[in-house]
XYZ file of C-alpha atoms in Angstrom:
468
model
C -40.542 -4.590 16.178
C -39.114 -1.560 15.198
C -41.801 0.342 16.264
C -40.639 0.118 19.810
C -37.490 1.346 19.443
C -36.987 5.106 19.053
C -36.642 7.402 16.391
C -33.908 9.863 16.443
C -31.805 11.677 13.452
C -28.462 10.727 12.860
C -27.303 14.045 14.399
C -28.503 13.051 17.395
C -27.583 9.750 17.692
C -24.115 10.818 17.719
C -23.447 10.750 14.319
C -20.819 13.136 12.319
C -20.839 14.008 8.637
C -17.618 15.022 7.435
C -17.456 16.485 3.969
C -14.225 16.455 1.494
C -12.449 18.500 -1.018
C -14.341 19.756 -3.915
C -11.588 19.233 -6.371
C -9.848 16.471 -7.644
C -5.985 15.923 -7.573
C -3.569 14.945 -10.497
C -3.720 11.591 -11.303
C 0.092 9.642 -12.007
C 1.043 6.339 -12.727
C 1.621 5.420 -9.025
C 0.939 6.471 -5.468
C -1.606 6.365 -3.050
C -5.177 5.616 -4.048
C -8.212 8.200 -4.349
C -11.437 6.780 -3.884
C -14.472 8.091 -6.211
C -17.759 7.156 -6.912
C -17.436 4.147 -9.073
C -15.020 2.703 -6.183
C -18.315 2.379 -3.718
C -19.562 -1.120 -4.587
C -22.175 -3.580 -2.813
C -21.398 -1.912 0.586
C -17.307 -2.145 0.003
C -14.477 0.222 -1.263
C -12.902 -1.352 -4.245
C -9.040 -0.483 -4.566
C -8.762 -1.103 -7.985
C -9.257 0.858 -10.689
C -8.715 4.246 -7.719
C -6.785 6.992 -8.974
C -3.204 7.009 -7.605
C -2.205 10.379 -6.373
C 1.411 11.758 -4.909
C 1.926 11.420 -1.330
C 1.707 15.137 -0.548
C -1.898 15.644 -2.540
C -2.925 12.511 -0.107
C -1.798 14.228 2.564
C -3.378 17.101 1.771
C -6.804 15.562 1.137
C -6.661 13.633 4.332
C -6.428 16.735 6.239
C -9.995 17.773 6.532
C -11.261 14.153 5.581
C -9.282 11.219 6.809
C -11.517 7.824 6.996
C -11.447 5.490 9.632
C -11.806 1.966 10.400
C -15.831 0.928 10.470
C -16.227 4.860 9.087
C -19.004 4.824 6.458
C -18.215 6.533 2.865
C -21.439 8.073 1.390
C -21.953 8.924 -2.087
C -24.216 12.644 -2.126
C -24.144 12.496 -5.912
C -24.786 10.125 -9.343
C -25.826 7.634 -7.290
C -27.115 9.130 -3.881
C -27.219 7.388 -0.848
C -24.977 4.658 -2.100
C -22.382 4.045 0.756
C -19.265 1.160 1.636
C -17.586 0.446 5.128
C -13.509 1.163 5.816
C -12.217 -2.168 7.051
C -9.253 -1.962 9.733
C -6.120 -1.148 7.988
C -7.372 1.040 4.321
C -5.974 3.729 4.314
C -7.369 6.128 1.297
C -8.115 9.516 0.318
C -11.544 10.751 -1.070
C -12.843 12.179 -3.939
C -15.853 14.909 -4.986
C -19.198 14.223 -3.695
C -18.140 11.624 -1.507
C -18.731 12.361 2.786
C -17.780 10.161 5.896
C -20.164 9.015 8.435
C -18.807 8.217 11.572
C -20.061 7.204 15.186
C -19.019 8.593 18.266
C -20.675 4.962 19.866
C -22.858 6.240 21.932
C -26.296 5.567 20.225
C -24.441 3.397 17.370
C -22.523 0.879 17.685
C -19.800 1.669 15.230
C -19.592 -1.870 12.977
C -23.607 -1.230 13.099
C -23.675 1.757 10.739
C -22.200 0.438 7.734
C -25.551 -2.284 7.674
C -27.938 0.846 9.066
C -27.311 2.449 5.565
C -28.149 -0.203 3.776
C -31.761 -1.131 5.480
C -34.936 0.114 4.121
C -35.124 3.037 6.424
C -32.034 4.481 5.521
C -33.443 4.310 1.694
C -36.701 5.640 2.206
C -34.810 8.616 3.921
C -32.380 9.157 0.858
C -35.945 9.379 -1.332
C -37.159 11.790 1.097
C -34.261 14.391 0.977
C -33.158 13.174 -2.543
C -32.317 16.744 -4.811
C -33.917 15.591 -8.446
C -31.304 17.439 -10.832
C -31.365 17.592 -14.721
C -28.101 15.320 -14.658
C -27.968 13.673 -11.464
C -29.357 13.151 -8.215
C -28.250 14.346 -4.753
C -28.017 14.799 -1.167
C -27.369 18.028 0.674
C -24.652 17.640 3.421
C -26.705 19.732 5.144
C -29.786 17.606 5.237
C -28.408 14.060 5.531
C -27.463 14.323 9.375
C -31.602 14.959 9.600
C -31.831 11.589 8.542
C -34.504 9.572 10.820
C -33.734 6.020 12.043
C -35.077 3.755 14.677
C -32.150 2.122 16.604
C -32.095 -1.281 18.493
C -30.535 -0.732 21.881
C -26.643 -1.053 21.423
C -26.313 -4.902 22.642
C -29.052 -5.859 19.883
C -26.802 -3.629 17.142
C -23.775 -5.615 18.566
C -25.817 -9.295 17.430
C -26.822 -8.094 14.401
C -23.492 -6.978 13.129
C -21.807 -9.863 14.653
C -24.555 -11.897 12.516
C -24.290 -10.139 9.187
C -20.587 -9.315 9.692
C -20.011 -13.543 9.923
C -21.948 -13.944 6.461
C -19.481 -10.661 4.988
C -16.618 -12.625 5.863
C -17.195 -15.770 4.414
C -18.262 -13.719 1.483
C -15.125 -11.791 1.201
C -12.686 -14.890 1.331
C -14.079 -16.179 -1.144
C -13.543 -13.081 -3.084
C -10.171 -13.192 -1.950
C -9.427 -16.758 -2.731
C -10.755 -15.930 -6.720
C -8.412 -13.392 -7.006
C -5.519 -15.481 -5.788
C -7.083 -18.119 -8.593
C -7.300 -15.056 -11.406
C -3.672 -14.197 -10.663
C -2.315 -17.871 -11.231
C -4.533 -18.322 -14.146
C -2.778 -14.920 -15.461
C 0.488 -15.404 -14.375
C 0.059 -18.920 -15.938
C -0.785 -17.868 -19.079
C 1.998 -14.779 -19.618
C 4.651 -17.242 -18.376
C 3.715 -19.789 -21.361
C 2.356 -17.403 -24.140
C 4.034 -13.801 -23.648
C 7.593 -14.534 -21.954
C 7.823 -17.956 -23.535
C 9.614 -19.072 -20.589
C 9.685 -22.982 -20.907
C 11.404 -22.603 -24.328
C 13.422 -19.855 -23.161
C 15.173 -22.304 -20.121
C 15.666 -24.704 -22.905
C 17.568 -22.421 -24.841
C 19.759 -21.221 -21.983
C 20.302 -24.815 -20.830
C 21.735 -26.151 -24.318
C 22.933 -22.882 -24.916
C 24.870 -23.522 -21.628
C 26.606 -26.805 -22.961
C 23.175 -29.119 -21.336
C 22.058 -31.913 -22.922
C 18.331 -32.672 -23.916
C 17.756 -33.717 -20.307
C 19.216 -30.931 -18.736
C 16.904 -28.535 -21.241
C 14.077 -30.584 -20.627
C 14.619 -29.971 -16.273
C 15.365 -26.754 -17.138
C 11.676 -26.307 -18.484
C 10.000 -28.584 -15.683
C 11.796 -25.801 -13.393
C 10.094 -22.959 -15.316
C 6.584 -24.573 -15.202
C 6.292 -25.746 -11.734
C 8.678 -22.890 -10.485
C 10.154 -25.236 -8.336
C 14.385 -25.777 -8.349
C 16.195 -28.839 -9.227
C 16.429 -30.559 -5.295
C 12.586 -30.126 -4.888
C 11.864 -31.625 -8.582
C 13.867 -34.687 -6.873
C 11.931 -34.851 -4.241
C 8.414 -34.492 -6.071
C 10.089 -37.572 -7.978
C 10.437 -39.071 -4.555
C 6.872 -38.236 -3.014
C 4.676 -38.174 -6.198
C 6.111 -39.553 -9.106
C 2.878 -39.419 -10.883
C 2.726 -35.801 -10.712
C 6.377 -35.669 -11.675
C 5.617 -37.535 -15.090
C 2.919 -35.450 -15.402
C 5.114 -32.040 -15.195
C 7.532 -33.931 -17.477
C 5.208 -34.797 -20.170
C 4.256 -31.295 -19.798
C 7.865 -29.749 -20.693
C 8.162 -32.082 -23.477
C 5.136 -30.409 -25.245
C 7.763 -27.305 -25.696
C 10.606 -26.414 -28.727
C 13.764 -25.968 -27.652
C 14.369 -22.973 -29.982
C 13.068 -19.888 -31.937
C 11.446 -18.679 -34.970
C 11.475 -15.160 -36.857
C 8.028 -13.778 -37.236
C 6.184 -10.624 -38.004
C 6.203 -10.234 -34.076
C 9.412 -11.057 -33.000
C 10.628 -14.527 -32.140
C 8.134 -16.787 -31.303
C 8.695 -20.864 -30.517
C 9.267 -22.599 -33.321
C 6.468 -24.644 -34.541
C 3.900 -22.220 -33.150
C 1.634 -20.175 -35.865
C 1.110 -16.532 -36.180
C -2.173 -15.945 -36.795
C -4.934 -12.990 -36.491
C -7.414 -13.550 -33.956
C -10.589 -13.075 -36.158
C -9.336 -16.506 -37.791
C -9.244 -18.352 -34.545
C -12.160 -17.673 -33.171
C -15.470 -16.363 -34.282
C -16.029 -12.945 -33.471
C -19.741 -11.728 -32.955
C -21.190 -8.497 -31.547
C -25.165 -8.100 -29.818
C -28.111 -5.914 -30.142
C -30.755 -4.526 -28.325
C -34.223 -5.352 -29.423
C -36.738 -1.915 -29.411
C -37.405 -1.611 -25.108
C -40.958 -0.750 -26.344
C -42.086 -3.769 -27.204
C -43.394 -5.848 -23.809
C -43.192 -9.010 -26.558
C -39.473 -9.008 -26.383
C -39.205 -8.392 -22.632
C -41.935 -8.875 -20.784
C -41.521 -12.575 -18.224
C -38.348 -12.568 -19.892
C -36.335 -15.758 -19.090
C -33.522 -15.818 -21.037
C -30.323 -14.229 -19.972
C -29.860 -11.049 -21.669
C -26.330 -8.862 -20.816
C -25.192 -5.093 -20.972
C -21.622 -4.186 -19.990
C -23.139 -3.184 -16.791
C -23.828 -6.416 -15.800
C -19.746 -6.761 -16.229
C -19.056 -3.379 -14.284
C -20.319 -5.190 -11.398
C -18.135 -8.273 -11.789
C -15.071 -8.978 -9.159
C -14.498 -11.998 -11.265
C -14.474 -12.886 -14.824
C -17.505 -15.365 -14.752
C -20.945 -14.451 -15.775
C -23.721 -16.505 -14.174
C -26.413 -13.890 -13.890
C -27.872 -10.750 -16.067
C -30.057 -8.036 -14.609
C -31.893 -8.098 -17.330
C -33.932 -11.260 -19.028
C -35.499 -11.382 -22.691
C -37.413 -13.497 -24.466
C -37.575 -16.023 -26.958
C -39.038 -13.609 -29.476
C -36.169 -10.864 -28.300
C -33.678 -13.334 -29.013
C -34.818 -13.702 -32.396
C -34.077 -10.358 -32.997
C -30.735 -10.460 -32.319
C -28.174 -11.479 -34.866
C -25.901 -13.680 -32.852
C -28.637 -15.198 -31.179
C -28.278 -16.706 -27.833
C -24.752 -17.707 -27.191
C -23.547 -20.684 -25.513
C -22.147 -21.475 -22.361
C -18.105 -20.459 -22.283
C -18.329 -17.386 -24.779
C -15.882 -14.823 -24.452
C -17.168 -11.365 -23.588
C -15.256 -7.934 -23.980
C -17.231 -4.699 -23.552
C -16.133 -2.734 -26.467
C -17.146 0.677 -25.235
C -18.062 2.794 -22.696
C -14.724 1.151 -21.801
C -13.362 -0.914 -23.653
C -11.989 -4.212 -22.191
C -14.301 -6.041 -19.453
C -14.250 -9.278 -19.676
C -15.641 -12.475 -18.621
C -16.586 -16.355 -19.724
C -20.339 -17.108 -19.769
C -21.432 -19.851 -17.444
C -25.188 -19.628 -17.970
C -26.665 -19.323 -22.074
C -26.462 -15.800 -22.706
C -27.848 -13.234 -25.329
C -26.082 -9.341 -25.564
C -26.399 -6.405 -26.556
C -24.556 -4.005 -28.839
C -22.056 -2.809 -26.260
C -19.756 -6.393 -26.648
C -17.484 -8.621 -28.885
C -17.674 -12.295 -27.990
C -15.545 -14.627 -28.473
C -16.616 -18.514 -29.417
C -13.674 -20.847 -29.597
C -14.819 -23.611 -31.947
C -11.645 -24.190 -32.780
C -8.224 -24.885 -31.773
C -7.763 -21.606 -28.724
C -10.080 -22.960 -25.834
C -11.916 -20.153 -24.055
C -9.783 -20.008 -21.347
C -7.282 -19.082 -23.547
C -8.955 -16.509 -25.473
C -9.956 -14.674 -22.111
C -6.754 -14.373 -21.040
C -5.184 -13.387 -24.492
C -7.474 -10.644 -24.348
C -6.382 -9.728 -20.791
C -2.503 -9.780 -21.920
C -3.512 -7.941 -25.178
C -5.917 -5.403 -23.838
C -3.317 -2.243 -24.192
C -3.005 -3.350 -27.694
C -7.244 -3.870 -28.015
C -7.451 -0.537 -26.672
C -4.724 0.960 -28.529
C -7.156 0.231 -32.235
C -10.585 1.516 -30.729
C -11.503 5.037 -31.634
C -14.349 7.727 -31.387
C -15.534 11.091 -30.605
C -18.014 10.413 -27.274
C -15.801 7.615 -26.409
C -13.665 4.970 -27.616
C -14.860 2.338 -29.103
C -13.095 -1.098 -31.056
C -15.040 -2.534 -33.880
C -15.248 -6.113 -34.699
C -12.925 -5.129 -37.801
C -10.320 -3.737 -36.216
C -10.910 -6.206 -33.491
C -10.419 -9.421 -35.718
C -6.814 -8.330 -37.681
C -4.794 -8.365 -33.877
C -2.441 -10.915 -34.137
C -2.359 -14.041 -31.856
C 0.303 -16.580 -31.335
C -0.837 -20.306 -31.750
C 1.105 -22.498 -30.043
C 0.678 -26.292 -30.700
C -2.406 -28.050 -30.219
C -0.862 -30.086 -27.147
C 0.298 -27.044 -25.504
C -2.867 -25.078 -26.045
C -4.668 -28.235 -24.295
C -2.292 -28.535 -21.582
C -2.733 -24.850 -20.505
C -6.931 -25.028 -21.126
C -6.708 -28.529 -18.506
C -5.429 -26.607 -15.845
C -6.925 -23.283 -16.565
C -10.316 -25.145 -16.854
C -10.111 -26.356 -13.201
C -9.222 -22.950 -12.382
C -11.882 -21.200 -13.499
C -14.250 -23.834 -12.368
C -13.272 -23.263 -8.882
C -13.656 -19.925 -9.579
C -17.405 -20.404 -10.742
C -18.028 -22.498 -7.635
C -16.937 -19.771 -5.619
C -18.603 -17.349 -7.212
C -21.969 -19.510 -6.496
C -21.501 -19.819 -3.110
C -21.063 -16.277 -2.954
C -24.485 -15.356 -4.226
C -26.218 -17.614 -1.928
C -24.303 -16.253 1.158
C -25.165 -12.319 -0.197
C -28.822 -13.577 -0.888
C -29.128 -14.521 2.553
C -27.365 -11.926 3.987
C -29.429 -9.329 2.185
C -33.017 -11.258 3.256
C -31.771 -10.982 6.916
C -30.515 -7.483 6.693
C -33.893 -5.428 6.218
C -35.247 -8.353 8.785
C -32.833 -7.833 11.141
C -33.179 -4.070 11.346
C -37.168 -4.079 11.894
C -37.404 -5.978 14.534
C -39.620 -8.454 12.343
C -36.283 -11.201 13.081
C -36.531 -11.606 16.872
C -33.096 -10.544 17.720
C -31.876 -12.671 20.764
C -30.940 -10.748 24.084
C -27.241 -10.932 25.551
C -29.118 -12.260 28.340
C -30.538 -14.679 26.997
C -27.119 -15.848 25.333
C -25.592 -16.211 28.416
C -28.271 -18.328 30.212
C-alpha cells in the first residue's frame, strides 16, 4: 500500500518548477506554436488551435522556459492543477500561467510524473494549496514544489508507466488513425463540392480535343487520384472496383452553369441551406428544478461537451436530463445523426450525434430529412465555416442565429452524386465511431488502474519477480 512508501515534497524528490513569461507574444498567421491553457487536455498538449508566433518571440520564450521530452506542463490558473506530458520530439513555447515540472530521476522516474499528477494525491494537494480568487482559481509557484507525494521505489514507477503508457498508446493511434479518416472525409468532400474537380477534368479533357471516354478517365483519375497506367491495372486486379469508380465518374456533367455563386456543374441546384435541411436550436430547462435533472438518463449536450471532442462524433454528454426536461425543450430529443454546430461562445464546433440527444441553447442542428445526408451537411459546414462565422454578430461574443444561419447558400448536386459521396463518407465516419468506442473503454480502464496503481491497492509486480 501506499502507506509504506514514503512521503516526501516534490522539492525533494528532485523535482524542478520552472515558471514562464508573464506576457503573451503577437499572434500571426503562421509560425511556431504557443501553448495556453485551453491546449492542456486529458493529460496531452493539443497542437491545434495554439497560437503561432515568429521564430524570434519563440526563441525568446524558450529562453527561460524550454520543455522537454516526458517534462510535465502545469496549469497554476483557470483550471489549477490541470497538467499534460511533452512526448519526444514537440517542440513548443508556453504561455501565462502555465509552469514545467521536470525530474532530475533520482526519486522519479521521469515517464512516471506525467501519471503522478494525475492520481488522487496529486489532487487532494492542488485542493490543499488551491488560491480561491473572485475570477479564478490558483496555485502559487511558490507553494506547488511543497507538494506531498508518496513514491513507489523507482523499478515499481518504471511498471506502472510501462503499464499505463501501453494503454496511452493504443489510445493515441487511434486518435491518430481518426484524424487520418477526418482528413479524407474532408479532402473528399472539397474535391467533389468546392473545387468541382471531376467535372473540371472533364472539361479540360474535351476541351483538349478527348472524346467522352477520355473525359470520363479523366474524372476516374480525379476521384481515385490514381493516373491512367494504374487505372489499367486496377482494371487488371479488381475490375469490380474499377466499374465501381466508373459508375462513379459517370454520375458527373461534363460542363458548367452560371449561378449567383459562380459556376457551378450543370444540373446541380443552388439552394439556401435552411431549405435543405431543418434547422433547430436547444434550451436549457430551469437547473432548479431536481424534476428535470435529477437520475437523468437522457443525453443532454452543452458546447462543452464538443470543446472536449478530438473527433466529430458525439456518443456521450456530461450531463443527462429527463423525460420531463425534455419536454421542455422545443426541439425535443433529437435523433441519432443530427448535425451539431455550437453557435457561440465560438461559433463552429461540430459533430454528428451517435447516441439520441437533447441540447441546449448554445447550438444549431442540423436534421437531413431530405436530399443532403448528414455526412454531407457536417462537412458543408466545415468548408463553409469562414462564411458561418463571417454572419454571426454580438457585443460579449459572436454569435449566428438560426436566421442568418438558414439564408447561406448551398450547392445541391444531384441526388446520385450526393449518395455516392454519403456511401463512402458513411463508412468513414463509422470507422470513426468505432474508434472512438474503443477509445473510451481503453481511457476507462486506464483511468480505474491509474489511482489503483499509485496506492499500492493494485499489487504492483517486482522486477524480480518478472525475471524469475
Amino acid at each position: 500500500m501506499s502507506s509504506d512508501w514514503p512521503l516526501t515534497t516534490l522539492q525533494k524528490a528532485g523535482i524542478t518548477l520552472i515558471d514562464c513569461d508573464h506576457k503573451t507574444p503577437k499572434a500571426q498567421s503562421s509560425g511556431f506554436p504557443y501553448i495556453g491553457i485551453p491546449q492542456l487536455k486529458n493529460g496531452r498538449i493539443e497542437i491545434r488551435g495554439a497560437r503561432l508566433i515568429s521564430k524570434e518571440d519563440f526563441d525568446h520564450w524558450r529562453r527561460k522556459a524550454k520543455p522537454k521530452a516526458n517534462d510535465v506542463i502545469l496549469s497554476r490558473r483557470c483550471n489549477p492543477g490541470e497538467s499534460a506530458y511533452v512526448p519526444e520530439g514537440m517542440e513548443i513555447a508556453l504561455g501565462q500561467n502555465l509552469v514545467i515540472l521536470r525530474s532530475d530521476g533520482t526519486k522519479v522516474y521521469p515517464p512516471f510524473l506525467r501519471w503522478l499528477a494525475q492520481g488522487p494525491q496529486w489532487w487532494s494537494q492542488v485542493n490543499q494549496f488551491r488560491n480561491v480568487g473572485a475570477v479564478f482559481d490558483s496555485l502559487k509557484c511558490a507553494e506547488i514544489p511543497k507538494f506531498e507525494v508518496r513514491l513507489p521505489p523507482i523499478e515499481s514507477q518504471k511498471i506502472v508507466s510501462n503499464i499505463l503508457q501501453s494503454l496511452d498508446s493504443k489510445i493515441e493511434i487511434n486518435q491518430q488513425i481518426n484524424q487520418t479518416l477526418e482528413q479524407m472525409a474532408q479532402t473528399f468532400f472539397k474535391s467533389w463540392f468546392v473545387d468541382f474537380e471531376p467535372v473540371k477534368a472533364k472539361i479540360s479533357a474535351l476541351e483538349a480535343g478527348g472524346s467522352e471516354e477520355d473525359a470520363l478517365l479523366a474524372a476516374m483519375q480525379a476521384i481515385s487520384g490514381k493516373d491512367a497506367a494504374q487505372l489499367a491495372q486496377l482494371q487488371a486486379e479488381h475490375p469490380d472496383q474499377y466499374t465501381e469508380l466508373r459508375t462513379t465518374a459517370e454520375l458527373f456533367p461534363s460542363a458548367m452553369q452560371d449561378s449567383e455563386l459562380g459556376e457551378i456543374p450543370t444540373g446541380w441546384n443552388l439552394s439556401q441551406i435552411g431549405d435543405e435541411v431543418i434547422v433547430v436550436g436547444g434550451g436549457t430547462p430551469s437547473t432548479k428544478n431536481p424534476a428535470f435533472w435529477e437520475n437523468g438518463h437522457i443525453h443532454w449536450s452543452s458546447p462543452r461537451d464538443m470543446s472536449n471532442l478530438r473527433d466529430k462524433v458525439l456518443t456521450d454528454t456530461e450531463r443527462k436530463i429527463t423525460d420531463a426536461g425534455v419536454a421542455k425543450i422545443s426541439s425535443g430529443l433529437l435523433p441519432v445523426n443530427t448535425v451539431l454546430m455550437s453557435s457561440r461562445a465560438p461559433v463552429g464546433y461540430l459533430a454528428l450525434t451517435k447516441v439520441p440527444t437533447a441540447i441546449n441553447q448554445g447550438y444549431i442542428a442540423l436534421k437531413c430529412e431530405s436530399a443532403l445526408s448528414p455526412e454531407f451537411a457536417l462537412q458543408w459546414c466545415s468548408a463553409n465555416m469562414n462564411e458561418i462565422k463571417s454572419r454571426a454578430s454580438g457585443t460579449t461574443f459572436a454569435e449566428i442565429s438560426k436566421k442568418n444561419f438558414k439564408i447561406i447558400p448551398v450547392v445541391v448536386p444531384s441526388e446520385d452524386v450526393i449518395w455516392e459521396y454519403s456511401k463512402h463518407a458513411r463508412r468513414i465516419y463509422s470507422q470513426i465511431e468505432n474508434n472512438v468506442k474503443e477509445t473510451e473503454s481503453l481511457t476507462n480502464i486506464r483511468d480505474t488502474l491509474l489511482p489503483k496503481l499509485l496506492s499500492g491497492s493494485l499489487s504492483i509486480p517486482s522486477t524480480e519477480a518478472e525475471n524469475k
